[in-house]
Amino acid sequence: MVEKKATTKTAAKKSAAKKAPVAKKALAAKKDVLYLNAENAGFRAGDVYQALAASEKALTVAEIAKAAKISTEDVILGIGWLFKEGKIKDEDNKVALA
């Protein structure tokens, strides 16, 4: 009988390339763009007027923005339009229909 020699095969070791950690990039916050033109100002004035008419009381800028579902900048744009037309008035730092 022939004896078999025990041979050990050495597996080729694969060296895994270490990956450098990828730095996370900070994403810039998405800014709302406020379009300043007469048409947009008129629409925002309508939104503000409808919110004030629906509430039937004086509201703050934040309350108007929440009721009309528009930004505070849009509310201020609409308020300026309505003040110019004399449709609203100031009551204790709140805005009410005139």
XYZ file of C-alpha atoms in Angstrom:
98
model
C 0.000 0.000 0.000
C 1.058 3.413 -0.825
C 0.819 5.991 1.834
C -0.461 9.379 0.926
C 1.451 12.291 2.137
C -0.631 14.797 3.897
C -0.203 18.058 2.146
C -1.554 21.273 3.432
C -2.636 23.781 0.937
C -2.277 27.297 2.021
C -5.141 29.348 0.796
C -4.129 32.491 -0.885
C -4.935 35.197 1.541
C -6.802 38.022 -0.019
C -6.007 41.263 1.567
C -9.117 43.330 1.665
C -8.432 46.877 0.732
C -9.500 49.102 3.539
C -11.913 51.749 2.403
C -11.490 55.198 3.735
C -14.626 56.450 5.467
C -16.622 58.713 3.214
C -17.308 62.073 4.741
C -21.003 62.922 4.722
C -21.815 66.093 2.923
C -24.095 68.511 4.649
C -27.068 69.230 2.481
C -28.123 72.821 2.242
C -31.593 73.569 3.541
C -34.071 74.107 0.772
C -35.092 77.732 0.695
C -38.509 78.874 -0.336
C -38.366 81.410 -3.095
C -40.526 84.494 -2.688
C -41.595 85.853 -6.027
C -42.117 89.597 -5.807
C -44.488 90.658 -8.517
C -47.916 92.283 -8.555
C -49.746 89.073 -9.418
C -48.210 87.082 -6.568
C -48.739 89.910 -4.084
C -52.393 90.069 -5.084
C -52.856 86.332 -4.583
C -51.188 86.468 -1.165
C -53.410 89.417 -0.232
C -56.402 87.277 -1.153
C -55.131 84.420 1.008
C -54.646 86.762 3.971
C -58.051 88.388 3.476
C -59.819 85.002 3.300
C -58.061 83.786 6.470
C -59.082 86.932 8.361
C -62.657 86.756 7.060
C -62.972 83.092 8.057
C -61.672 83.679 11.578
C -63.792 86.812 12.185
C -61.203 88.086 14.679
C -57.764 89.688 14.751
C -54.875 87.287 14.095
C -51.101 87.408 14.380
C -48.877 86.894 11.353
C -48.109 83.330 12.459
C -51.802 82.533 12.925
C -52.624 83.907 9.472
C -49.795 81.854 7.934
C -51.101 78.696 9.584
C -54.730 79.370 8.603
C -53.871 80.278 4.996
C -51.165 77.566 4.706
C -48.586 80.024 3.364
C -45.226 81.249 4.675
C -44.884 84.224 6.997
C -43.071 86.119 4.239
C -46.080 85.630 1.970
C -48.365 86.819 4.777
C -46.338 90.005 5.199
C -46.461 90.586 1.442
C -50.247 90.210 1.476
C -50.620 92.412 4.553
C -48.697 95.197 2.839
C -51.042 95.034 -0.142
C -54.140 95.081 2.087
C -52.814 97.952 4.242
C -52.237 100.000 1.100
C -55.843 99.381 0.018
C -57.186 100.145 3.511
C -58.788 96.700 3.903
C -57.114 95.793 7.204
C -56.128 97.530 10.417
C -53.860 96.940 13.394
C -55.373 95.836 16.718
C -52.920 95.225 19.569
C -50.129 93.873 17.319
C -52.632 91.710 15.450
C -54.212 92.192 12.055
C -57.982 92.541 11.633
C -60.312 93.438 8.789
C -61.098 97.153 8.645
